[in-house]
Coordinates of C-alpha atoms in Angstrom, one line a residue:
K16 CA -55.5 57.0 26.4
Q17 CA -59.2 57.9 26.7
L18 CA -60.1 60.0 29.8
N19 CA -63.5 61.4 30.3
N20 CA -64.1 61.4 26.5
A21 CA -61.0 63.4 25.8
L22 CA -58.6 61.8 23.3
I23 CA -55.2 62.3 24.7
F24 CA -53.2 60.5 22.2
E25 CA -53.6 57.7 19.5
I26 CA -50.9 56.2 17.4
N27 CA -51.5 53.6 14.6
Y28 CA -48.3 53.5 12.4
G29 CA -49.8 50.8 10.1
G30 CA -52.9 53.0 9.3
S31 CA -50.9 56.3 9.4
V32 CA -53.3 57.7 11.9
W33 CA -51.8 59.8 14.8
R34 CA -53.5 62.4 17.0
G35 CA -52.6 64.3 20.1
K36 CA -51.3 67.6 21.3
E37 CA -47.7 69.0 20.8
G38 CA -46.2 72.4 21.4
S39 CA -48.9 73.1 24.1
L40 CA -48.4 75.6 26.9
Y41 CA -48.5 73.9 30.3
A42 CA -48.9 75.9 33.4
E43 CA -47.4 75.5 36.9
Y44 CA -50.2 74.3 38.9
P45 CA -51.9 76.6 41.5
T46 CA -52.1 75.7 45.1
N47 CA -55.2 73.4 44.6
G48 CA -52.9 71.1 42.7
D49 CA -54.9 70.9 39.5
L50 CA -52.9 70.9 36.1
W51 CA -53.8 73.1 33.2
L52 CA -53.0 72.8 29.5
F53 CA -53.5 75.6 26.7
G54 CA -53.3 75.2 23.0
G55 CA -50.8 73.4 20.9
Y56 CA -50.6 71.7 17.6
C57 CA -53.3 69.0 17.1
Y58 CA -52.4 66.4 14.4
K59 CA -55.4 64.8 12.7
G60 CA -55.5 62.1 10.0
Q61 CA -52.6 62.3 7.5
S62 CA -50.4 64.6 9.6
V63 CA -52.5 67.8 9.0
A64 CA -51.4 70.3 11.7
A65 CA -53.4 73.0 13.2
D66 CA -53.2 75.3 16.2
Y67 CA -55.7 75.4 19.1
N68 CA -56.7 77.8 21.8
D69 CA -58.6 75.5 24.0
L70 CA -58.0 75.6 27.9
W71 CA -58.1 72.3 29.8
R72 CA -58.0 71.6 33.5
Y73 CA -56.9 68.2 34.8
N74 CA -57.9 67.1 38.2
I75 CA -55.5 64.6 39.7
A76 CA -57.9 63.2 42.3
S77 CA -60.6 62.4 39.9
N78 CA -58.4 61.5 36.9
M79 CA -60.7 63.6 34.7
W80 CA -60.2 66.4 32.2
T81 CA -62.6 69.4 31.9
W82 CA -62.7 71.7 28.9
M83 CA -62.8 75.2 30.5
Q84 CA -62.4 77.8 27.8
G85 CA -61.6 78.5 24.1
D86 CA -62.8 77.1 20.8
S87 CA -63.2 73.5 19.9
G88 CA -62.2 74.1 16.3
N89 CA -58.6 74.9 15.1
S90 CA -56.8 78.1 13.8
K91 CA -59.2 80.4 15.6
P92 CA -58.3 84.1 15.9
G93 CA -58.3 85.9 19.4
N94 CA -61.3 87.7 20.7
Y95 CA -59.9 90.7 22.6
G96 CA -62.9 92.5 24.0
I97 CA -62.0 95.7 25.9
Q98 CA -58.4 95.9 27.3
G99 CA -58.4 95.3 31.1
V100 CA -62.0 94.0 31.2
E101 CA -62.8 90.5 31.7
A102 CA -65.6 88.8 29.7
A103 CA -66.8 85.4 28.9
T104 CA -66.4 85.8 25.2
N105 CA -62.8 86.8 25.4
H106 CA -60.0 84.4 24.5
P107 CA -56.5 84.3 23.0
A108 CA -55.7 83.3 19.4
A109 CA -54.6 79.7 18.6
T110 CA -51.1 79.1 20.0
S111 CA -48.4 76.5 19.8
E112 CA -44.6 76.0 20.2
S113 CA -44.1 78.4 23.1
N114 CA -44.6 78.3 26.8
I115 CA -44.5 81.9 27.9
C116 CA -47.0 81.7 30.9
W117 CA -47.0 82.2 34.6
V118 CA -49.2 81.7 37.7
D119 CA -49.5 84.8 40.0
E120 CA -50.0 84.9 43.8
N121 CA -53.8 84.7 43.4
N122 CA -53.6 81.6 41.1
N123 CA -54.5 83.6 38.0
F124 CA -52.8 82.5 34.7
W125 CA -50.8 84.9 32.5
L126 CA -50.2 84.2 28.9
L127 CA -48.0 86.0 26.3
D128 CA -49.4 84.9 22.9
H129 CA -47.4 84.9 19.6
G130 CA -48.4 88.3 18.7
G131 CA -47.0 89.8 21.9
C132 CA -50.4 90.4 23.6
L133 CA -50.4 89.5 27.3
W134 CA -53.5 87.8 28.6
K135 CA -54.7 87.1 32.2
Y136 CA -56.9 84.2 33.0
R137 CA -59.0 84.4 36.2
T138 CA -59.5 80.9 37.5
A139 CA -62.2 82.1 39.9
T140 CA -64.4 83.3 37.1
N141 CA -63.3 81.3 34.1
N142 CA -62.7 84.4 32.0
W143 CA -59.8 85.8 29.9
I144 CA -58.7 89.5 30.1
W145 CA -56.6 91.1 27.4
M146 CA -54.2 93.1 29.4
N147 CA -51.3 94.4 27.1
G148 CA -50.2 94.6 23.5
T149 CA -51.6 95.3 20.2
P150 CA -54.6 92.9 18.9
K151 CA -54.1 90.9 15.9
N152 CA -57.0 90.0 13.6
D153 CA -55.8 86.6 12.5
T154 CA -53.5 83.7 13.5
F155 CA -51.0 84.0 10.6
M156 CA -47.8 85.8 10.0
P157 CA -46.4 88.5 10.1
Y158 CA -46.3 88.9 13.8
P159 CA -45.2 92.3 15.2
S160 CA -41.6 93.1 16.0
P161 CA -40.6 94.0 19.5
V162 CA -40.7 97.7 20.8
Y163 CA -37.9 98.0 23.2
G164 CA -38.0 101.6 24.4
I165 CA -35.3 102.6 26.8
Q166 CA -33.4 99.8 28.5
G167 CA -34.6 99.3 32.2
I168 CA -37.5 101.7 31.8
F169 CA -41.1 100.4 32.0
D170 CA -43.3 101.9 29.3
N171 CA -46.8 101.4 28.0
N172 CA -45.5 101.1 24.4
N173 CA -43.0 98.4 25.1
T174 CA -43.8 94.9 23.9
P175 CA -41.7 91.8 23.4
G176 CA -43.5 91.1 20.0
F177 CA -43.4 87.7 18.5
N178 CA -42.2 84.7 20.6
F179 CA -42.2 81.4 18.6
Y180 CA -40.0 78.6 20.1
D181 CA -39.4 80.6 23.3
F182 CA -39.7 78.5 26.6
T183 CA -37.7 80.5 29.1
K184 CA -39.8 82.2 31.6
W185 CA -40.1 82.6 35.4
K186 CA -41.6 84.7 38.1
D187 CA -39.2 86.3 40.6
S188 CA -39.6 86.6 44.3
K189 CA -41.4 89.8 44.1
G190 CA -44.0 88.4 41.7
N191 CA -42.9 90.2 38.6
L192 CA -43.0 88.1 35.4
W193 CA -39.9 87.4 33.4
Y194 CA -39.2 86.2 29.9
L195 CA -36.1 85.5 27.8
H196 CA -36.6 85.9 24.1
G197 CA -34.1 83.7 22.3
M198 CA -33.2 85.2 19.1
P199 CA -31.9 87.8 19.7
M200 CA -31.4 86.9 23.4
V201 CA -33.2 89.7 25.3
L202 CA -34.4 89.6 28.8
W203 CA -37.9 91.2 29.5
E204 CA -39.6 92.0 32.8
Y205 CA -43.3 92.6 33.1
N206 CA -44.6 94.5 36.3
I207 CA -48.1 93.4 37.1
A208 CA -48.9 96.6 39.2
S209 CA -48.2 98.9 36.3
N210 CA -49.2 96.7 33.4
M211 CA -45.9 97.6 31.6
W212 CA -42.9 95.8 30.1
A213 CA -39.3 96.8 30.3
W214 CA -36.3 95.6 28.2
I215 CA -33.8 94.7 31.0
Y216 CA -30.8 93.2 29.3
G217 CA -29.4 91.9 25.9
D218 CA -28.7 93.2 22.3
T219 CA -31.7 94.1 20.2
V220 CA -30.0 92.4 17.2
M221 CA -28.2 89.2 16.9
T222 CA -24.4 89.5 17.7
T223 CA -21.2 87.3 17.8
H224 CA -21.1 85.4 21.0
Y225 CA -18.4 85.7 23.6
Y226 CA -17.8 83.5 26.7
G227 CA -14.5 84.8 28.1
D228 CA -11.5 82.7 29.0
E229 CA -12.5 81.2 32.2
E230 CA -15.7 79.7 33.8
C231 CA -17.5 81.4 36.7
M232 CA -15.9 84.8 35.8
H233 CA -17.9 88.1 36.1
N234 CA -16.3 89.9 33.2
G235 CA -15.7 93.7 33.5
D236 CA -15.8 95.9 30.4
Q237 CA -16.1 92.8 27.8
L238 CA -19.4 91.3 28.9
I239 CA -20.1 87.8 28.2
K240 CA -22.6 87.2 25.3
P241 CA -23.9 83.8 25.0
F242 CA -25.2 82.6 21.6
D243 CA -28.8 83.4 20.6
R244 CA -31.0 80.3 20.8
A245 CA -34.4 78.9 20.4
E246 CA -36.0 75.9 22.2
A247 CA -34.2 76.7 25.5
R248 CA -36.5 74.7 27.6
A249 CA -33.9 73.7 30.1
C250 CA -34.0 76.7 32.5
W251 CA -34.1 77.0 36.3
I252 CA -34.3 79.8 38.9
D253 CA -32.1 79.6 42.0
T254 CA -32.9 81.0 45.4
C255 CA -31.4 84.5 44.5
D256 CA -33.7 84.8 41.3
N257 CA -30.7 84.2 39.1
L258 CA -31.6 82.5 35.7
W259 CA -29.8 79.3 34.8
V260 CA -29.9 78.0 31.1
M261 CA -28.4 74.9 29.4
G262 CA -28.3 74.5 25.6
G263 CA -30.8 75.3 22.9
Y264 CA -30.6 75.7 19.2
G265 CA -29.2 78.7 17.3
E266 CA -26.0 78.4 15.2
F267 CA -25.9 74.9 16.6
A268 CA -27.3 72.8 19.3
S269 CA -25.2 73.5 22.4
N270 CA -24.6 72.2 25.9
D271 CA -23.3 75.6 27.5
L272 CA -24.4 76.1 31.0
I273 CA -24.9 79.8 31.7
Y274 CA -26.6 81.9 34.4
F275 CA -27.7 85.5 34.5
D276 CA -26.7 87.2 37.7
M277 CA -29.6 89.5 38.7
H278 CA -27.6 91.5 41.1
D279 CA -24.8 92.4 38.7
K280 CA -27.0 92.2 35.5
Q281 CA -24.7 90.2 33.4
W282 CA -24.3 86.5 32.1
V283 CA -21.7 84.2 33.7
W284 CA -20.5 81.1 31.9
A285 CA -20.7 78.3 34.5
G286 CA -19.6 75.2 32.6
N287 CA -19.7 72.7 29.7
D288 CA -18.7 73.7 26.2
T289 CA -18.9 76.9 24.1
V290 CA -18.7 74.9 20.9
Q291 CA -20.8 72.0 19.6
A292 CA -20.0 68.9 21.7
N293 CA -21.6 65.8 20.3
N294 CA -20.7 63.3 22.9
N295 CA -21.9 62.9 26.5
I296 CA -19.4 62.1 29.2
Y297 CA -21.4 60.0 31.7
G298 CA -18.8 58.7 34.0
T299 CA -20.3 56.3 36.6
K300 CA -24.2 56.3 37.0
G301 CA -25.1 58.1 40.3
I302 CA -21.5 59.3 41.0
P303 CA -20.9 63.1 40.5
S304 CA -17.6 64.2 38.8
P305 CA -16.4 67.5 37.4
L306 CA -15.7 65.6 34.2
N307 CA -19.3 64.6 33.6
K308 CA -21.3 66.6 31.2
P309 CA -24.3 66.2 28.8
A310 CA -23.7 66.4 25.2
S311 CA -25.2 69.4 23.0
R312 CA -28.9 69.3 22.9
T313 CA -32.1 71.3 22.6
G314 CA -35.6 71.0 24.0
A315 CA -34.5 69.2 27.0
L316 CA -36.9 69.1 30.2
P317 CA -35.8 70.8 33.4
F318 CA -36.7 70.1 37.0
K319 CA -35.4 71.4 40.4
D320 CA -35.5 69.7 43.7
L321 CA -36.1 71.1 47.1
S322 CA -32.4 71.2 47.7
G323 CA -31.8 73.6 44.8
N324 CA -30.2 70.9 42.4
L325 CA -30.9 71.3 38.9
W326 CA -32.3 68.3 36.9
L327 CA -32.3 67.7 33.1
F328 CA -34.0 65.0 31.1
G329 CA -33.7 64.2 27.4
G330 CA -33.8 66.5 24.6
L331 CA -32.9 66.4 20.8
D332 CA -29.4 65.9 19.8
Y333 CA -27.1 68.2 17.8
S334 CA -28.2 66.6 14.5
L335 CA -31.9 67.4 15.3
N336 CA -32.7 63.7 14.5
G337 CA -31.9 61.8 17.5
Y338 CA -33.4 61.8 21.1
F339 CA -31.9 61.4 24.5
S340 CA -33.5 59.6 27.5
D341 CA -30.8 60.4 30.0
L342 CA -31.5 62.0 33.4
W343 CA -28.8 64.3 34.8
R344 CA -28.3 66.2 38.2
Y345 CA -26.4 69.3 38.6
T346 CA -25.4 70.7 41.9
I347 CA -24.6 74.4 41.8
D348 CA -21.0 75.3 42.4
T349 CA -21.3 77.6 45.5
G350 CA -18.0 79.2 44.3
C351 CA -19.5 80.1 41.0
T352 CA -22.6 82.2 42.0
K353 CA -22.7 85.1 44.5
C354 CA -26.1 83.7 45.6
H355 CA -24.3 81.4 48.0
I356 CA -21.6 83.8 49.3
V357 CA -22.1 84.7 53.0
T358 CA -20.3 87.8 54.2
G359 CA -19.0 88.4 57.6
I360 CA -16.6 86.5 59.9
P361 CA -16.9 82.7 59.1
I362 CA -18.0 80.3 61.9
A363 CA -16.1 76.9 62.1
P364 CA -18.2 73.9 61.1
G365 CA -19.9 72.3 64.1
N366 CA -20.0 75.7 65.9
Q367 CA -22.9 77.3 63.9
K368 CA -26.0 78.0 65.8
L369 CA -29.5 78.2 64.3
D370 CA -32.6 78.5 66.4
L371 CA -36.2 78.8 64.8
Y372 CA -39.0 79.6 67.1
P373 CA -41.9 79.2 67.8
N374 CA -42.4 76.1 65.8
P375 CA -45.2 75.7 64.9
A376 CA -45.8 79.3 64.3
T377 CA -49.0 81.3 64.0
T378 CA -48.2 85.0 63.4
E379 CA -44.5 85.4 63.7
L380 CA -41.3 83.4 63.2
S381 CA -37.9 84.3 64.9
I382 CA -34.5 83.3 63.5
L383 CA -31.6 83.4 65.8
T384 CA -28.0 82.6 64.8
N385 CA -24.4 83.2 65.8
Y386 CA -23.5 84.3 62.2
R387 CA -24.8 87.0 59.9
I388 CA -28.0 86.4 58.2
N389 CA -28.0 87.9 54.6
S390 CA -31.1 86.4 53.0
V391 CA -34.1 84.4 54.1
L392 CA -36.2 82.4 51.6
I393 CA -39.4 80.5 52.6
T394 CA -40.9 77.8 50.1
N395 CA -43.7 75.4 50.4
L396 CA -43.0 71.7 49.8
L397 CA -43.7 72.1 46.0
G398 CA -40.6 74.5 46.0
Q399 CA -43.0 77.6 45.3
I400 CA -41.6 80.7 46.9
S401 CA -43.8 82.2 49.7
Y402 CA -41.6 84.8 51.1
T403 CA -38.1 86.2 50.4
N404 CA -36.0 89.2 51.9
E405 CA -32.4 90.4 52.5
F406 CA -31.2 91.1 56.0
D407 CA -28.0 92.2 57.9
S408 CA -28.5 90.8 61.3
E409 CA -28.0 87.6 63.6
H410 CA -31.6 87.9 64.8
V411 CA -34.6 88.2 62.3
Q412 CA -38.3 88.3 62.8
I413 CA -40.7 87.4 60.0
E414 CA -44.5 87.8 59.9
V415 CA -46.0 84.6 58.8
N416 CA -49.8 85.2 59.5
S417 CA -50.5 85.5 55.8
L418 CA -49.1 82.0 54.9
P419 CA -51.6 79.3 54.5
P420 CA -51.4 76.4 57.2
G421 CA -49.0 73.7 56.2
I422 CA -45.2 72.7 56.2
Y423 CA -42.6 75.0 54.8
M424 CA -38.8 75.1 54.1
I425 CA -36.9 78.1 55.3
I426 CA -33.5 78.8 53.7
I427 CA -30.9 81.0 55.3
N428 CA -28.2 82.5 53.1
G429 CA -29.0 79.9 50.4
T430 CA -27.5 77.1 52.2
E431 CA -29.0 76.5 55.8
R432 CA -32.3 74.7 55.6
M433 CA -35.0 73.9 58.3
K434 CA -38.6 73.0 58.2
F435 CA -41.4 74.8 60.2
V436 CA -45.0 74.4 60.5
K437 CA -47.5 77.3 60.1
E438 CA -50.7 76.7 62.0

């Protein structure tokens, strides 16, 4: 398809010509709704691959692409400039087969390149800023190893290092950036305010995996250790900042469903198999069943709807030769994660009271219930988190004057949902 003189993809099997971009980094769009794309492999002619560092912006309304930053050629090294200082000449090195990028509260993009350098792109000025990490003079191996430091401690010297084939990243409700390195499986957190990384959880070397004897159990002394994996694209974040992951490729392609409990700081095996499972159990299309499960796969695509359901599409099968085109929906078991547990005296169904006022709201929103409010989460209609906090009360007041005008979803204790309008 040809859009605004930008060749998106061309396939001619007879003439052995194929072009396009693969392994690119795609960013969650900022509040203006535009889509952004960085780097990736670009195949030209007889399957000659090269990495790129070009940054593109796609405007949905006009249906046109704009080349915003980076080089038009391939395999270009980074131009770092001065750490922490933006400049029009700054740009990351050519990058592909990773998606460690985020969007902050000010609609700026953050990118972790293959060498472990962290970059910030200011959408307002169209400039890159090298923020963290050690510059690399070329785009070739070897890439630097991680520097872990002390577990749980932020330090200027800490760095996640190389990150090929890593796709598991998210931003928590406090605005901090998170990244799961796949092999070995290590959880990293970056604090924007201090410009420092911390190694939060995981072994710094690859170890034997262990899932426990029962699903949905928080093991005590013998902690669960899922297998190390690459291409773990199927990942989601629930309303309590817990990370959910399904499958990936390590010792084998798997279909294990696991989540990392952010409160207890440990992994939980939530379902599916802990050995290679080559067959899907589909059941009846559109009908949920505890027996249904996708087969082992890697590189699947994740989505999450406004009701908190997890969606999964396609992926590469256990043999790494076949592709799926099946679409799955998973509803989180409220008995499996503490995110949905409400403390206090239970109220019988039909007797619960939930009042939200004023609605529309301008500066303050009040929530009045006849049960204990433990957590409040506010998202826009795109599912982006605008506010989150913990409480221990039946009456809560929230300042909403900083929210842009629009329609929002408020989620009480992870289950009760109401819409309100911010004027």
